[in-house]
């Protein structure tokens, strides 16, 4: 947990567990520089026992905050109100005041949407069964795709399928990762948080990776064919820009060059 921000400075933060690797502070500080704002962005790396008190503190004393693994579903239940996409996805990654939002959904739609029109009716294969998998399943269903889920916890995979049905979509095809069969679909999404997982061969036209840096390399190495790759860095940057739009009331675009060399 970081120290206090100077008086008069806008205060933002990210909360999660074991998130020392996060690049979110660098991105948000680049946005603050570009906007000419006096603002701080802090990291709250807390265990589950400290989550409720941390969220209460952030909602009361901060101008906004992000939520990352493994607490997106927990915080969904803690906020007082929810945006439409947060209600549908059942998880939250951005909070302003006591209202929760899901900018992962918005980022995915913004990035993938232009590539998908010709893929309507095609299948998206989602690897994983957590919050990122749920958000991906709903966003890609909204774009007209059918969903397949391959995961290590089939019960959680079926929960995503049930949620799709509740929202009026077709049920997902759920498969256990232990089958170790090749993975084929128009879109493949890596929503597994572990960066050390070994993937089977993956054949797809578009590969979407929610992991970034070294944690995302195993998935990319498994992708074959002429594939358009959407990196975890792209998703991270876009969801951060969308979070700042919610907090500041306007969109401020930054590039990774500005983040890394600001």
PDB file of C-alpha atoms in Angstrom:
ATOM      1  CA  UNK A   1       0.000   0.000   0.000  1.00  0.00           C
ATOM      2  CA  UNK A   2       1.374   3.418  -0.881  1.00  0.00           C
ATOM      3  CA  UNK A   3       1.549   6.524   1.222  1.00  0.00           C
ATOM      4  CA  UNK A   4      -0.825   9.499   1.222  1.00  0.00           C
ATOM      5  CA  UNK A   5      -1.125  11.906  -1.722  1.00  0.00           C
ATOM      6  CA  UNK A   6      -0.392  15.648  -1.361  1.00  0.00           C
ATOM      7  CA  UNK A   7      -3.319  17.824  -0.316  1.00  0.00           C
ATOM      8  CA  UNK A   8      -5.302  19.134  -3.306  1.00  0.00           C
ATOM      9  CA  UNK A   9      -4.224  16.283  -5.562  1.00  0.00           C
ATOM     10  CA  UNK A  10      -6.820  14.060  -7.201  1.00  0.00           C
ATOM     11  CA  UNK A  11      -6.509  10.538  -5.809  1.00  0.00           C
ATOM     12  CA  UNK A  12      -6.940   7.350  -7.804  1.00  0.00           C
ATOM     13  CA  UNK A  13      -5.839   3.779  -7.161  1.00  0.00           C
ATOM     14  CA  UNK A  14      -5.902   0.138  -8.177  1.00  0.00           C
ATOM     15  CA  UNK A  15      -6.800  -2.694  -5.798  1.00  0.00           C
ATOM     16  CA  UNK A  16      -5.962  -6.378  -6.229  1.00  0.00           C
ATOM     17  CA  UNK A  17      -3.811  -9.147  -4.788  1.00  0.00           C
ATOM     18  CA  UNK A  18      -0.248  -9.991  -5.854  1.00  0.00           C
ATOM     19  CA  UNK A  19      -0.262  -7.191  -8.428  1.00  0.00           C
ATOM     20  CA  UNK A  20       3.284  -5.900  -8.132  1.00  0.00           C
ATOM     21  CA  UNK A  21       3.674  -6.386 -11.892  1.00  0.00           C
ATOM     22  CA  UNK A  22       0.838  -3.997 -12.823  1.00  0.00           C
ATOM     23  CA  UNK A  23       1.519  -1.303 -15.427  1.00  0.00           C
ATOM     24  CA  UNK A  24      -1.634   0.627 -14.552  1.00  0.00           C
ATOM     25  CA  UNK A  25       0.123   3.369 -12.533  1.00  0.00           C
ATOM     26  CA  UNK A  26       2.386   4.237 -15.480  1.00  0.00           C
ATOM     27  CA  UNK A  27      -0.582   4.480 -17.858  1.00  0.00           C
ATOM     28  CA  UNK A  28      -2.697   6.656 -15.605  1.00  0.00           C
ATOM     29  CA  UNK A  29       0.195   8.944 -14.720  1.00  0.00           C
ATOM     30  CA  UNK A  30       0.807   9.454 -18.455  1.00  0.00           C
ATOM     31  CA  UNK A  31      -2.837  10.483 -18.837  1.00  0.00           C
ATOM     32  CA  UNK A  32      -2.524  12.891 -15.904  1.00  0.00           C
ATOM     33  CA  UNK A  33       0.582  14.470 -17.477  1.00  0.00           C
ATOM     34  CA  UNK A  34      -1.139  14.889 -20.830  1.00  0.00           C
ATOM     35  CA  UNK A  35      -4.201  16.438 -19.181  1.00  0.00           C
ATOM     36  CA  UNK A  36      -2.086  18.731 -16.998  1.00  0.00           C
ATOM     37  CA  UNK A  37      -3.635  17.329 -13.822  1.00  0.00           C
ATOM     38  CA  UNK A  38      -2.239  17.150 -10.322  1.00  0.00           C
ATOM     39  CA  UNK A  39      -3.200  13.550  -9.581  1.00  0.00           C
ATOM     40  CA  UNK A  40      -1.798  10.451  -7.904  1.00  0.00           C
ATOM     41  CA  UNK A  41      -2.419   6.784  -8.681  1.00  0.00           C
ATOM     42  CA  UNK A  42      -1.674   4.312  -5.894  1.00  0.00           C
ATOM     43  CA  UNK A  43      -1.486   0.529  -5.576  1.00  0.00           C
ATOM     44  CA  UNK A  44      -3.449  -1.311  -2.879  1.00  0.00           C
ATOM     45  CA  UNK A  45      -2.168  -4.895  -2.870  1.00  0.00           C
ATOM     46  CA  UNK A  46      -4.377  -6.532  -0.227  1.00  0.00           C
ATOM     47  CA  UNK A  47      -5.554  -9.972   0.833  1.00  0.00           C
ATOM     48  CA  UNK A  48      -9.230 -10.866   0.860  1.00  0.00           C
ATOM     49  CA  UNK A  49      -9.576 -10.216   4.573  1.00  0.00           C
ATOM     50  CA  UNK A  50      -8.679  -6.551   4.046  1.00  0.00           C
ATOM     51  CA  UNK A  51     -10.757  -6.071   0.898  1.00  0.00           C
ATOM     52  CA  UNK A  52     -14.004  -4.737   2.391  1.00  0.00           C
ATOM     53  CA  UNK A  53     -12.309  -2.068   4.512  1.00  0.00           C
ATOM     54  CA  UNK A  54     -10.066  -1.093   1.599  1.00  0.00           C
ATOM     55  CA  UNK A  55     -13.014  -0.678  -0.777  1.00  0.00           C
ATOM     56  CA  UNK A  56     -14.901   1.368   1.825  1.00  0.00           C
ATOM     57  CA  UNK A  57     -11.867   3.650   2.200  1.00  0.00           C
ATOM     58  CA  UNK A  58     -11.453   4.026  -1.560  1.00  0.00           C
ATOM     59  CA  UNK A  59     -15.133   4.796  -2.183  1.00  0.00           C
ATOM     60  CA  UNK A  60     -15.141   7.396   0.598  1.00  0.00           C
ATOM     61  CA  UNK A  61     -11.769   9.088   0.125  1.00  0.00           C
ATOM     62  CA  UNK A  62     -10.668   8.626  -3.506  1.00  0.00           C
ATOM     63  CA  UNK A  63     -11.829  10.174  -6.778  1.00  0.00           C
ATOM     64  CA  UNK A  64     -11.942   6.760  -8.446  1.00  0.00           C
ATOM     65  CA  UNK A  65     -10.228   3.398  -8.510  1.00  0.00           C
ATOM     66  CA  UNK A  66      -9.630   0.311 -10.606  1.00  0.00           C
ATOM     67  CA  UNK A  67     -10.155  -3.293  -9.551  1.00  0.00           C
ATOM     68  CA  UNK A  68      -8.086  -6.191 -10.830  1.00  0.00           C
ATOM     69  CA  UNK A  69      -7.707  -9.875 -10.075  1.00  0.00           C
ATOM     70  CA  UNK A  70      -9.039 -11.581  -8.092  1.00  0.00           C
ATOM     71  CA  UNK A  71     -11.626  -9.074  -6.827  1.00  0.00           C
ATOM     72  CA  UNK A  72     -13.729  -7.940  -9.808  1.00  0.00           C
ATOM     73  CA  UNK A  73     -16.729 -10.085  -8.843  1.00  0.00           C
ATOM     74  CA  UNK A  74     -16.345  -9.257  -5.125  1.00  0.00           C
ATOM     75  CA  UNK A  75     -16.438  -5.517  -5.731  1.00  0.00           C
ATOM     76  CA  UNK A  76     -19.461  -5.962  -8.017  1.00  0.00           C
ATOM     77  CA  UNK A  77     -21.350  -6.959  -4.856  1.00  0.00           C
ATOM     78  CA  UNK A  78     -19.935  -4.100  -2.748  1.00  0.00           C
ATOM     79  CA  UNK A  79     -20.806  -1.016  -4.794  1.00  0.00           C
ATOM     80  CA  UNK A  80     -24.165   0.734  -4.450  1.00  0.00           C
ATOM     81  CA  UNK A  81     -25.004   0.981  -8.161  1.00  0.00           C
ATOM     82  CA  UNK A  82     -23.806  -0.482 -11.457  1.00  0.00           C
ATOM     83  CA  UNK A  83     -23.515   0.561 -15.077  1.00  0.00           C
ATOM     84  CA  UNK A  84     -25.392  -1.521 -17.633  1.00  0.00           C
ATOM     85  CA  UNK A  85     -22.310  -3.413 -18.799  1.00  0.00           C
ATOM     86  CA  UNK A  86     -21.279  -4.147 -15.199  1.00  0.00           C
ATOM     87  CA  UNK A  87     -24.741  -5.559 -14.465  1.00  0.00           C
ATOM     88  CA  UNK A  88     -24.589  -7.789 -17.533  1.00  0.00           C
ATOM     89  CA  UNK A  89     -21.018  -8.993 -16.980  1.00  0.00           C
ATOM     90  CA  UNK A  90     -21.339  -9.520 -13.229  1.00  0.00           C
ATOM     91  CA  UNK A  91     -17.993  -7.909 -12.448  1.00  0.00           C
ATOM     92  CA  UNK A  92     -16.445  -4.479 -11.993  1.00  0.00           C
ATOM     93  CA  UNK A  93     -13.012  -3.099 -12.832  1.00  0.00           C
ATOM     94  CA  UNK A  94     -13.636   0.637 -12.425  1.00  0.00           C
ATOM     95  CA  UNK A  95     -15.394   2.541  -9.634  1.00  0.00           C
ATOM     96  CA  UNK A  96     -16.362   6.205  -9.374  1.00  0.00           C
ATOM     97  CA  UNK A  97     -17.895   7.165  -6.053  1.00  0.00           C
ATOM     98  CA  UNK A  98     -19.925   4.084  -5.175  1.00  0.00           C
ATOM     99  CA  UNK A  99     -20.866   3.161  -8.771  1.00  0.00           C
ATOM    100  CA  UNK A 100     -19.195   0.253 -10.561  1.00  0.00           C
ATOM    101  CA  UNK A 101     -18.315   0.036 -14.252  1.00  0.00           C
ATOM    102  CA  UNK A 102     -16.722  -2.540 -16.551  1.00  0.00           C
ATOM    103  CA  UNK A 103     -14.249  -0.896 -18.919  1.00  0.00           C
ATOM    104  CA  UNK A 104     -12.787  -4.290 -19.893  1.00  0.00           C
ATOM    105  CA  UNK A 105     -16.039  -4.827 -21.802  1.00  0.00           C
ATOM    106  CA  UNK A 106     -15.837  -1.391 -23.410  1.00  0.00           C
ATOM    107  CA  UNK A 107     -12.170  -1.840 -24.327  1.00  0.00           C
ATOM    108  CA  UNK A 108     -12.815  -5.207 -25.940  1.00  0.00           C
ATOM    109  CA  UNK A 109     -15.706  -3.801 -27.984  1.00  0.00           C
ATOM    110  CA  UNK A 110     -13.647  -0.756 -29.021  1.00  0.00           C
ATOM    111  CA  UNK A 111     -10.629  -2.794 -30.116  1.00  0.00           C
ATOM    112  CA  UNK A 112     -12.221  -5.926 -31.556  1.00  0.00           C
ATOM    113  CA  UNK A 113     -15.459  -4.490 -32.922  1.00  0.00           C
ATOM    114  CA  UNK A 114     -13.994  -3.142 -36.194  1.00  0.00           C
ATOM    115  CA  UNK A 115     -12.487  -6.578 -36.981  1.00  0.00           C
ATOM    116  CA  UNK A 116     -15.575  -8.637 -36.198  1.00  0.00           C
ATOM    117  CA  UNK A 117     -18.411  -7.709 -38.620  1.00  0.00           C
ATOM    118  CA  UNK A 118     -17.401 -10.405 -41.093  1.00  0.00           C
ATOM    119  CA  UNK A 119     -17.137 -12.886 -38.190  1.00  0.00           C
ATOM    120  CA  UNK A 120     -20.787 -12.731 -37.147  1.00  0.00           C
ATOM    121  CA  UNK A 121     -21.960 -16.306 -36.659  1.00  0.00           C
ATOM    122  CA  UNK A 122     -18.391 -17.575 -36.248  1.00  0.00           C
ATOM    123  CA  UNK A 123     -17.164 -19.164 -33.027  1.00  0.00           C
ATOM    124  CA  UNK A 124     -15.024 -17.527 -30.367  1.00  0.00           C
ATOM    125  CA  UNK A 125     -13.056 -19.887 -28.121  1.00  0.00           C
ATOM    126  CA  UNK A 126     -12.420 -18.479 -24.657  1.00  0.00           C
ATOM    127  CA  UNK A 127      -9.731 -20.015 -22.468  1.00  0.00           C
ATOM    128  CA  UNK A 128     -10.567 -19.570 -18.794  1.00  0.00           C
ATOM    129  CA  UNK A 129     -13.653 -19.164 -16.617  1.00  0.00           C
ATOM    130  CA  UNK A 130     -13.079 -16.089 -14.446  1.00  0.00           C
ATOM    131  CA  UNK A 131     -14.171 -12.465 -14.748  1.00  0.00           C
ATOM    132  CA  UNK A 132     -12.206 -11.776 -17.939  1.00  0.00           C
ATOM    133  CA  UNK A 133     -13.740 -14.873 -19.538  1.00  0.00           C
ATOM    134  CA  UNK A 134     -17.251 -13.779 -18.552  1.00  0.00           C
ATOM    135  CA  UNK A 135     -16.701 -10.282 -19.927  1.00  0.00           C
ATOM    136  CA  UNK A 136     -15.231 -11.667 -23.162  1.00  0.00           C
ATOM    137  CA  UNK A 137     -18.102 -14.105 -23.634  1.00  0.00           C
ATOM    138  CA  UNK A 138     -20.696 -11.342 -23.328  1.00  0.00           C
ATOM    139  CA  UNK A 139     -18.805  -8.800 -25.457  1.00  0.00           C
ATOM    140  CA  UNK A 140     -18.225 -11.303 -28.275  1.00  0.00           C
ATOM    141  CA  UNK A 141     -21.807 -12.579 -28.067  1.00  0.00           C
ATOM    142  CA  UNK A 142     -22.930  -8.969 -28.489  1.00  0.00           C
ATOM    143  CA  UNK A 143     -20.847  -8.929 -31.683  1.00  0.00           C
ATOM    144  CA  UNK A 144     -22.788 -11.914 -33.035  1.00  0.00           C
ATOM    145  CA  UNK A 145     -20.381 -14.747 -32.253  1.00  0.00           C
ATOM    146  CA  UNK A 146     -21.111 -18.144 -30.735  1.00  0.00           C
ATOM    147  CA  UNK A 147     -19.017 -19.049 -27.699  1.00  0.00           C
ATOM    148  CA  UNK A 148     -16.898 -22.029 -26.735  1.00  0.00           C
ATOM    149  CA  UNK A 149     -15.274 -22.154 -23.293  1.00  0.00           C
ATOM    150  CA  UNK A 150     -12.237 -24.272 -22.488  1.00  0.00           C
ATOM    151  CA  UNK A 151     -11.287 -24.174 -18.820  1.00  0.00           C
ATOM    152  CA  UNK A 152      -9.843 -26.046 -15.862  1.00  0.00           C
ATOM    153  CA  UNK A 153     -13.062 -25.534 -13.871  1.00  0.00           C
ATOM    154  CA  UNK A 154     -15.986 -26.723 -16.029  1.00  0.00           C
ATOM    155  CA  UNK A 155     -18.507 -25.778 -13.340  1.00  0.00           C
ATOM    156  CA  UNK A 156     -17.426 -22.136 -13.662  1.00  0.00           C
ATOM    157  CA  UNK A 157     -17.528 -22.511 -17.440  1.00  0.00           C
ATOM    158  CA  UNK A 158     -21.140 -23.673 -17.279  1.00  0.00           C
ATOM    159  CA  UNK A 159     -21.938 -20.664 -15.084  1.00  0.00           C
ATOM    160  CA  UNK A 160     -20.777 -18.422 -17.931  1.00  0.00           C
ATOM    161  CA  UNK A 161     -22.911 -20.438 -20.345  1.00  0.00           C
ATOM    162  CA  UNK A 162     -25.925 -20.027 -18.056  1.00  0.00           C
ATOM    163  CA  UNK A 163     -25.334 -16.284 -17.924  1.00  0.00           C
ATOM    164  CA  UNK A 164     -25.290 -16.104 -21.719  1.00  0.00           C
ATOM    165  CA  UNK A 165     -28.626 -17.912 -21.848  1.00  0.00           C
ATOM    166  CA  UNK A 166     -30.050 -15.515 -19.235  1.00  0.00           C
ATOM    167  CA  UNK A 167     -29.052 -12.635 -21.523  1.00  0.00           C
ATOM    168  CA  UNK A 168     -30.770 -14.203 -24.528  1.00  0.00           C
ATOM    169  CA  UNK A 169     -27.758 -15.761 -26.248  1.00  0.00           C
ATOM    170  CA  UNK A 170     -27.109 -19.372 -27.168  1.00  0.00           C
ATOM    171  CA  UNK A 171     -25.511 -21.536 -24.518  1.00  0.00           C
ATOM    172  CA  UNK A 172     -21.755 -21.938 -24.739  1.00  0.00           C
ATOM    173  CA  UNK A 173     -19.987 -25.165 -25.566  1.00  0.00           C
ATOM    174  CA  UNK A 174     -17.895 -25.979 -22.480  1.00  0.00           C
ATOM    175  CA  UNK A 175     -14.827 -28.227 -22.587  1.00  0.00           C
ATOM    176  CA  UNK A 176     -12.345 -29.287 -19.927  1.00  0.00           C
ATOM    177  CA  UNK A 177      -8.764 -28.200 -20.578  1.00  0.00           C
ATOM    178  CA  UNK A 178      -7.625 -31.694 -19.638  1.00  0.00           C
ATOM    179  CA  UNK A 179      -8.811 -32.935 -23.028  1.00  0.00           C
ATOM    180  CA  UNK A 180      -5.683 -31.239 -24.475  1.00  0.00           C
ATOM    181  CA  UNK A 181      -7.182 -31.148 -27.970  1.00  0.00           C
ATOM    182  CA  UNK A 182      -6.119 -28.523 -30.526  1.00  0.00           C
ATOM    183  CA  UNK A 183      -8.083 -25.295 -30.221  1.00  0.00           C
ATOM    184  CA  UNK A 184      -9.753 -23.884 -33.330  1.00  0.00           C
ATOM    185  CA  UNK A 185     -12.079 -20.912 -33.748  1.00  0.00           C
ATOM    186  CA  UNK A 186     -12.348 -17.614 -35.592  1.00  0.00           C
ATOM    187  CA  UNK A 187     -11.362 -15.838 -32.367  1.00  0.00           C
ATOM    188  CA  UNK A 188      -9.343 -17.262 -29.467  1.00  0.00           C
ATOM    189  CA  UNK A 189      -9.218 -15.402 -26.141  1.00  0.00           C
ATOM    190  CA  UNK A 190      -6.693 -16.076 -23.401  1.00  0.00           C
ATOM    191  CA  UNK A 191      -8.464 -15.184 -20.148  1.00  0.00           C
ATOM    192  CA  UNK A 192      -6.322 -17.454 -17.933  1.00  0.00           C
ATOM    193  CA  UNK A 193      -4.505 -15.405 -15.301  1.00  0.00           C
ATOM    194  CA  UNK A 194      -1.543 -17.774 -14.942  1.00  0.00           C
ATOM    195  CA  UNK A 195       1.345 -16.839 -17.204  1.00  0.00           C
ATOM    196  CA  UNK A 196       3.003 -20.259 -16.891  1.00  0.00           C
ATOM    197  CA  UNK A 197       0.164 -22.329 -18.342  1.00  0.00           C
ATOM    198  CA  UNK A 198       1.102 -24.544 -21.298  1.00  0.00           C
ATOM    199  CA  UNK A 199      -1.345 -24.192 -24.190  1.00  0.00           C
ATOM    200  CA  UNK A 200      -2.059 -26.704 -26.954  1.00  0.00           C
ATOM    201  CA  UNK A 201      -1.829 -25.576 -30.588  1.00  0.00           C
ATOM    202  CA  UNK A 202      -4.288 -22.764 -31.316  1.00  0.00           C
ATOM    203  CA  UNK A 203      -5.662 -22.035 -34.784  1.00  0.00           C
ATOM    204  CA  UNK A 204      -7.603 -18.768 -35.177  1.00  0.00           C
ATOM    205  CA  UNK A 205      -7.918 -15.599 -37.240  1.00  0.00           C
ATOM    206  CA  UNK A 206      -7.880 -13.249 -34.240  1.00  0.00           C
ATOM    207  CA  UNK A 207      -6.060 -13.958 -30.955  1.00  0.00           C
ATOM    208  CA  UNK A 208      -6.933 -11.836 -27.914  1.00  0.00           C
ATOM    209  CA  UNK A 209      -4.606 -11.997 -24.927  1.00  0.00           C
ATOM    210  CA  UNK A 210      -5.664 -10.562 -21.553  1.00  0.00           C
ATOM    211  CA  UNK A 211      -2.185 -11.206 -20.130  1.00  0.00           C
ATOM    212  CA  UNK A 212       0.696  -8.876 -20.927  1.00  0.00           C
ATOM    213  CA  UNK A 213       4.472  -8.858 -20.725  1.00  0.00           C
ATOM    214  CA  UNK A 214       6.156 -12.159 -19.895  1.00  0.00           C
ATOM    215  CA  UNK A 215       2.859 -13.497 -18.535  1.00  0.00           C
ATOM    216  CA  UNK A 216       1.355 -13.414 -22.036  1.00  0.00           C
ATOM    217  CA  UNK A 217       4.072 -15.117 -24.056  1.00  0.00           C
ATOM    218  CA  UNK A 218       3.013 -18.785 -23.765  1.00  0.00           C
ATOM    219  CA  UNK A 219      -0.372 -18.099 -25.341  1.00  0.00           C
ATOM    220  CA  UNK A 220       1.105 -16.125 -28.239  1.00  0.00           C
ATOM    221  CA  UNK A 221       3.672 -18.858 -28.920  1.00  0.00           C
ATOM    222  CA  UNK A 222       0.831 -21.385 -29.250  1.00  0.00           C
ATOM    223  CA  UNK A 223      -1.051 -19.402 -31.901  1.00  0.00           C
ATOM    224  CA  UNK A 224      -0.490 -20.602 -35.453  1.00  0.00           C
ATOM    225  CA  UNK A 225      -1.574 -19.469 -38.904  1.00  0.00           C
ATOM    226  CA  UNK A 226      -2.149 -15.959 -40.223  1.00  0.00           C
ATOM    227  CA  UNK A 227      -3.441 -14.473 -36.997  1.00  0.00           C
ATOM    228  CA  UNK A 228      -4.197 -10.901 -35.951  1.00  0.00           C
ATOM    229  CA  UNK A 229      -2.980 -10.579 -32.362  1.00  0.00           C
ATOM    230  CA  UNK A 230      -4.609  -8.203 -29.892  1.00  0.00           C
ATOM    231  CA  UNK A 231      -2.223  -7.941 -26.973  1.00  0.00           C
ATOM    232  CA  UNK A 232      -2.851  -7.587 -23.287  1.00  0.00           C
ATOM    233  CA  UNK A 233      -1.058  -4.247 -23.475  1.00  0.00           C
ATOM    234  CA  UNK A 234      -3.645  -2.972 -25.988  1.00  0.00           C
ATOM    235  CA  UNK A 235      -6.539  -4.032 -23.759  1.00  0.00           C
ATOM    236  CA  UNK A 236      -4.890  -2.628 -20.623  1.00  0.00           C
ATOM    237  CA  UNK A 237      -4.286   0.742 -22.276  1.00  0.00           C
ATOM    238  CA  UNK A 238      -7.797   1.051 -23.728  1.00  0.00           C
ATOM    239  CA  UNK A 239      -9.583   0.074 -20.507  1.00  0.00           C
ATOM    240  CA  UNK A 240      -7.464   2.609 -18.596  1.00  0.00           C
ATOM    241  CA  UNK A 241      -8.365   5.366 -21.067  1.00  0.00           C
ATOM    242  CA  UNK A 242     -12.039   4.419 -20.685  1.00  0.00           C
ATOM    243  CA  UNK A 243     -11.702   4.482 -16.880  1.00  0.00           C
ATOM    244  CA  UNK A 244     -10.274   7.999 -17.023  1.00  0.00           C
ATOM    245  CA  UNK A 245     -13.160   9.047 -19.281  1.00  0.00           C
ATOM    246  CA  UNK A 246     -15.530   7.951 -16.502  1.00  0.00           C
ATOM    247  CA  UNK A 247     -13.532   9.731 -13.782  1.00  0.00           C
ATOM    248  CA  UNK A 248     -12.679  12.939 -15.650  1.00  0.00           C
ATOM    249  CA  UNK A 249     -15.673  13.249 -17.981  1.00  0.00           C
ATOM    250  CA  UNK A 250     -13.600  13.265 -21.163  1.00  0.00           C
ATOM    251  CA  UNK A 251     -11.462  10.865 -23.165  1.00  0.00           C
ATOM    252  CA  UNK A 252      -7.714  11.492 -23.142  1.00  0.00           C
ATOM    253  CA  UNK A 253      -5.833   9.189 -25.499  1.00  0.00           C
ATOM    254  CA  UNK A 254      -2.245   8.209 -24.826  1.00  0.00           C
ATOM    255  CA  UNK A 255       0.109   5.825 -26.594  1.00  0.00           C
ATOM    256  CA  UNK A 256       2.519   3.326 -25.110  1.00  0.00           C
ATOM    257  CA  UNK A 257       5.349   5.568 -26.292  1.00  0.00           C
ATOM    258  CA  UNK A 258       3.929   8.358 -24.128  1.00  0.00           C
ATOM    259  CA  UNK A 259       3.520   5.937 -21.219  1.00  0.00           C
ATOM    260  CA  UNK A 260       7.082   4.630 -21.460  1.00  0.00           C
ATOM    261  CA  UNK A 261       8.862   7.903 -22.205  1.00  0.00           C
ATOM    262  CA  UNK A 262       6.779  10.482 -20.396  1.00  0.00           C
TER     263      UNK A 262
END
